[in-house]
CSV table of C-alpha atoms in Angstrom, one decimal:
chain,number,residue,atom,x,y,z
A,1,GLN,CA,7.7,11.1,-11.9
A,2,SER,CA,5.0,8.8,-10.5
A,3,VAL,CA,1.3,9.3,-11.2
A,4,LEU,CA,0.7,8.6,-7.5
A,5,THR,CA,2.5,11.2,-5.3
A,6,GLN,CA,4.1,10.3,-2.0
A,7,PRO,CA,6.4,12.4,0.2
A,8,PRO,CA,10.0,11.2,-0.3
A,9,SER,CA,10.6,10.9,3.4
A,10,VAL,CA,9.0,11.1,6.8
A,11,SER,CA,10.4,10.8,10.3
A,12,ALA,CA,9.2,10.6,13.8
A,13,ALA,CA,10.4,9.4,17.2
A,14,PRO,CA,9.9,5.9,18.6
A,15,GLY,CA,6.5,5.5,20.1
A,16,GLN,CA,5.0,8.3,18.1
A,17,LYS,CA,2.6,8.2,15.2
A,18,VAL,CA,3.3,9.0,11.5
A,19,THR,CA,1.2,9.3,8.4
A,20,ILE,CA,2.2,8.8,4.8
A,21,SER,CA,0.1,10.3,2.1
A,22,CYS,CA,-0.6,9.1,-1.4
A,23,SER,CA,-2.3,11.4,-3.9
A,24,GLY,CA,-3.8,10.4,-7.2
A,25,SER,CA,-6.8,11.1,-9.4
A,26,SER,CA,-10.3,9.9,-10.2
A,27,SER,CA,-9.0,7.3,-12.6
A,28,ASN,CA,-6.9,5.6,-10.0
A,29,ILE,CA,-7.3,6.2,-6.3
A,30,GLY,CA,-10.7,7.9,-6.7
A,31,ASN,CA,-12.3,4.8,-8.1
A,32,ASN,CA,-10.1,1.8,-7.1
A,33,TYR,CA,-8.8,0.2,-4.0
A,34,VAL,CA,-5.5,1.3,-2.5
A,35,TYR,CA,-2.8,-1.0,-1.3
A,36,TRP,CA,0.3,-0.3,0.9
A,37,TYR,CA,3.6,-2.2,0.8
A,38,GLN,CA,6.6,-2.2,3.2
A,39,GLN,CA,10.0,-2.9,1.8
A,40,PHE,CA,13.3,-3.2,3.8
A,41,PRO,CA,16.6,-2.7,2.0
A,42,GLY,CA,17.5,-5.7,-0.2
A,43,THR,CA,14.3,-7.5,0.4
A,44,ALA,CA,11.0,-8.0,-1.5
A,45,PRO,CA,8.0,-5.8,-0.8
A,46,LYS,CA,5.4,-7.0,1.7
A,47,LEU,CA,1.7,-6.3,1.6
A,48,LEU,CA,0.6,-4.2,4.6
A,49,ILE,CA,-2.8,-2.9,3.7
A,50,TYR,CA,-5.3,-4.0,1.1
A,51,ASP,CA,-8.7,-2.7,-0.1
A,52,ASN,CA,-7.9,0.8,1.4
A,53,ASN,CA,-8.0,-0.2,5.1
A,54,LYS,CA,-7.8,-4.0,5.6
A,55,ARG,CA,-4.8,-5.8,7.1
A,56,PRO,CA,-3.6,-9.2,6.0
A,57,SER,CA,-3.2,-11.8,8.7
A,58,GLY,CA,-0.1,-11.1,10.8
A,59,ILE,CA,0.1,-7.4,10.2
A,60,PRO,CA,-0.2,-5.6,13.6
A,61,ASP,CA,-3.0,-3.1,14.1
A,62,ARG,CA,-0.4,-0.4,14.6
A,63,PHE,CA,-0.7,-0.1,10.8
A,64,SER,CA,-3.9,1.4,9.3
A,65,GLY,CA,-5.1,2.7,6.0
A,66,SER,CA,-7.7,5.2,4.9
A,67,LYS,CA,-8.9,6.7,1.7
A,68,SER,CA,-10.8,9.9,1.0
A,69,GLY,CA,-11.6,11.0,-2.6
A,70,THR,CA,-8.4,10.8,-4.6
A,71,SER,CA,-6.0,10.5,-1.7
A,72,ALA,CA,-5.0,7.7,0.7
A,73,THR,CA,-3.1,7.6,3.9
A,74,LEU,CA,-1.1,5.0,5.7
A,75,GLY,CA,-0.8,5.5,9.5
A,76,ILE,CA,1.7,3.8,11.8
A,77,THR,CA,1.3,4.2,15.6
A,78,GLY,CA,3.7,3.2,18.3
A,79,LEU,CA,6.7,3.6,16.0
A,80,GLN,CA,9.5,1.2,16.4
A,81,THR,CA,13.0,1.3,15.0
A,82,GLY,CA,12.1,-1.9,13.2
A,83,ASP,CA,9.5,0.1,11.2
A,84,GLU,CA,12.3,1.9,9.3
A,85,ALA,CA,11.7,1.0,5.7
A,86,ASP,CA,10.3,2.2,2.4
A,87,TYR,CA,6.6,2.4,2.0
A,88,TYR,CA,4.7,2.3,-1.3
A,89,CYS,CA,1.1,2.9,-2.2
A,90,GLY,CA,-0.4,1.1,-5.1
A,91,THR,CA,-3.6,1.0,-7.1
A,92,TRP,CA,-5.2,0.3,-10.5
A,93,ASP,CA,-5.7,3.0,-13.0
A,94,SER,CA,-8.8,2.5,-15.0
A,95,SER,CA,-7.8,4.9,-17.8
A,96,LEU,CA,-4.2,3.7,-18.2
A,97,ILE,CA,-5.2,0.1,-17.7
A,98,ALA,CA,-2.2,-0.3,-15.5
A,99,VAL,CA,-1.1,-0.9,-12.0
A,100,LEU,CA,0.4,2.2,-10.4
A,101,PHE,CA,2.9,2.6,-7.5
A,102,GLY,CA,3.7,5.7,-5.7
A,103,GLY,CA,7.3,6.8,-5.7
A,104,GLY,CA,7.8,5.5,-2.2
A,105,THR,CA,8.4,7.1,1.2
A,106,LYS,CA,11.4,6.4,3.4
A,107,LEU,CA,10.4,6.2,7.0
A,108,THR,CA,13.1,7.2,9.6
A,109,VAL,CA,12.5,6.5,13.2
A,110,LEU,CA,14.7,8.9,15.0
B,1,GLU,CA,4.1,-22.7,2.5
B,2,VAL,CA,3.1,-20.2,-0.2
B,3,GLN,CA,6.2,-19.4,-2.2
B,4,LEU,CA,7.3,-17.7,-5.4
B,5,VAL,CA,10.9,-18.3,-6.6
B,6,GLU,CA,12.3,-16.3,-9.5
B,7,SER,CA,15.2,-17.4,-11.7
B,8,GLY,CA,16.7,-16.5,-15.1
B,9,GLY,CA,18.3,-13.2,-14.3
B,10,GLY,CA,21.8,-12.3,-15.3
B,11,LEU,CA,24.1,-10.2,-17.3
B,12,VAL,CA,23.0,-9.4,-20.9
B,13,GLN,CA,24.2,-7.0,-23.6
B,14,PRO,CA,22.0,-4.2,-24.9
B,15,GLY,CA,19.7,-5.5,-27.6
B,16,GLY,CA,19.8,-9.0,-26.0
B,17,SER,CA,17.1,-11.2,-24.7
B,18,LEU,CA,16.4,-13.0,-21.5
B,19,ARG,CA,13.5,-15.1,-20.1
B,20,LEU,CA,12.7,-14.9,-16.4
B,21,SER,CA,10.9,-17.7,-14.7
B,22,CYS,CA,8.9,-17.8,-11.5
B,23,ALA,CA,8.1,-21.1,-9.8
B,24,ALA,CA,4.9,-21.1,-7.7
B,25,SER,CA,4.1,-23.5,-4.9
B,26,GLY,CA,1.9,-23.9,-1.8
B,27,PHE,CA,-1.3,-22.5,-3.4
B,28,PRO,CA,-3.6,-23.3,-6.4
B,29,PHE,CA,-1.7,-21.4,-9.1
B,30,THR,CA,-4.5,-21.7,-11.6
B,31,ASN,CA,-6.8,-19.6,-9.4
B,32,TYR,CA,-4.7,-16.5,-9.4
B,33,TRP,CA,-3.8,-13.6,-11.7
B,34,MET,CA,0.0,-13.1,-11.6
B,35,SER,CA,2.2,-10.1,-12.0
B,36,TRP,CA,5.8,-8.9,-12.7
B,37,VAL,CA,7.2,-5.9,-11.0
B,38,ARG,CA,10.7,-4.4,-11.3
B,39,GLN,CA,12.9,-2.1,-9.2
B,40,ALA,CA,15.8,-0.3,-10.7
B,41,PRO,CA,18.8,0.2,-8.4
B,42,GLY,CA,18.0,2.9,-5.8
B,43,LYS,CA,14.5,3.5,-7.4
B,44,GLY,CA,10.9,2.6,-6.6
B,45,LEU,CA,8.7,-0.2,-7.7
B,46,GLU,CA,7.5,-0.3,-11.3
B,47,TRP,CA,4.8,-2.6,-12.5
B,48,MET,CA,5.5,-4.5,-15.7
B,49,ALA,CA,2.6,-6.8,-16.6
B,50,ASN,CA,-0.3,-8.9,-15.3
B,51,ILE,CA,-1.7,-12.1,-16.6
B,52,ASN,CA,-5.0,-13.8,-15.8
B,53,GLN,CA,-5.6,-17.3,-14.7
B,54,ASP,CA,-5.7,-19.0,-18.1
B,55,GLY,CA,-3.3,-16.7,-19.8
B,56,GLY,CA,-5.9,-15.2,-22.1
B,57,VAL,CA,-5.8,-11.7,-20.7
B,58,LYS,CA,-2.6,-9.7,-20.4
B,59,TYR,CA,-1.8,-6.1,-19.4
B,60,TYR,CA,1.5,-4.3,-19.8
B,61,VAL,CA,3.1,-1.0,-18.8
B,62,GLU,CA,3.4,1.1,-21.9
B,63,SER,CA,7.2,1.3,-21.8
B,64,VAL,CA,7.6,-2.5,-22.4
B,65,LYS,CA,4.8,-3.2,-24.8
B,66,GLY,CA,6.2,-5.1,-27.8
B,67,ARG,CA,9.4,-6.0,-26.0
B,68,PHE,CA,8.2,-8.0,-23.0
B,69,THR,CA,5.8,-10.9,-23.0
B,70,ILE,CA,4.2,-12.4,-19.9
B,71,SER,CA,3.1,-16.0,-20.0
B,72,ARG,CA,2.3,-18.9,-17.8
B,73,ASP,CA,2.3,-22.7,-17.8
B,74,ASN,CA,-0.4,-23.8,-15.4
B,75,ALA,CA,0.7,-27.5,-15.7
B,76,LYS,CA,4.1,-26.5,-14.3
B,77,ASN,CA,2.9,-23.8,-11.9
B,78,ALA,CA,5.2,-21.4,-13.6
B,79,LEU,CA,5.1,-17.7,-14.7
B,80,TYR,CA,7.4,-16.3,-17.3
B,81,LEU,CA,8.6,-12.9,-18.6
B,82,GLN,CA,10.3,-13.0,-22.0
B,83,MET,CA,12.3,-9.8,-22.6
B,84,ILE,CA,13.8,-8.8,-25.9
B,85,SER,CA,15.6,-5.7,-27.2
B,86,LEU,CA,16.9,-5.1,-23.7
B,87,ARG,CA,18.2,-1.6,-22.8
B,88,ALA,CA,20.4,-0.3,-20.0
B,89,GLU,CA,17.3,1.1,-18.4
B,90,ASP,CA,15.8,-2.4,-18.0
B,91,THR,CA,18.5,-3.1,-15.4
B,92,ALA,CA,16.6,-4.0,-12.2
B,93,VAL,CA,15.5,-6.6,-9.8
B,94,TYR,CA,12.5,-8.3,-11.2
B,95,TYR,CA,9.9,-9.7,-8.8
B,96,CYS,CA,7.0,-12.0,-9.6
B,97,ALA,CA,3.9,-11.5,-7.4
B,98,ARG,CA,0.6,-13.2,-6.8
B,99,ILE,CA,-2.5,-11.0,-7.2
B,100,GLY,CA,-4.8,-11.8,-4.3
B,101,TYR,CA,-7.6,-10.2,-2.2
B,102,SER,CA,-8.7,-8.0,-5.1
B,103,SER,CA,-7.6,-6.8,-8.5
B,104,SER,CA,-4.0,-5.5,-8.6
B,105,CYS,CA,-3.3,-6.3,-4.9
B,106,MET,CA,0.0,-8.2,-4.8
B,107,ASP,CA,-0.2,-10.3,-1.7
B,108,VAL,CA,2.7,-12.7,-2.2
B,109,TRP,CA,6.1,-11.7,-3.6
B,110,GLY,CA,9.1,-13.7,-4.7
B,111,GLN,CA,12.6,-12.8,-3.6
B,112,GLY,CA,13.5,-11.3,-7.0
B,113,THR,CA,16.0,-12.0,-9.7
B,114,THR,CA,18.5,-9.4,-11.0
B,115,VAL,CA,18.8,-8.4,-14.6
B,116,THR,CA,21.8,-6.3,-15.6
B,117,VAL,CA,22.0,-4.9,-19.1
B,118,THR,CA,25.4,-3.7,-20.0
B,119,SER,CA,28.0,-3.8,-22.7
């Protein structure tokens, strides 16, 4: 059971928008930056969003991040079949002195 | 090209030891914190440990404290994870990652090395 809670799966049609939530507490999301990672089967994770809402170079603006209180959200617009992957949120926990990951969300583009 | 390449994984019996290595290239290794993250088969990401630039500060997930040791050799641009008293539940793909942008943000990942603990 992860300290950060994500829905196990989400789905939407091509071209549509989807959001993936990540819920935590004041010791982690509430007072630290949130990151989002994308992972395709059999490959290493890739950083999608850092510092709550910033995109590394090369990440399309279809991907966005936001944070409010102790929750964060990853948004993906203009869904493509190539976006089918697992998505993980991550942050630092100031009480545990540890990096936390959410349990991951599998995105299906129908 | 910024690159991290892990090695050292393999098959090991319960109670055994293994040392993973991560070779860094394409960036000033001494400027960055580094991290180990693992992923058990069919499971999510699990953070293992972080180490600061000079190796003087280390953080571990509670479940591996006393069994796993993170270290680095800045002269060799290398990161290590020494694992002892291995258990079946340590079976996973182990990734090394660079911490960039801000604290705990893993902006570069290696391809992973597989550790299988079985009798």
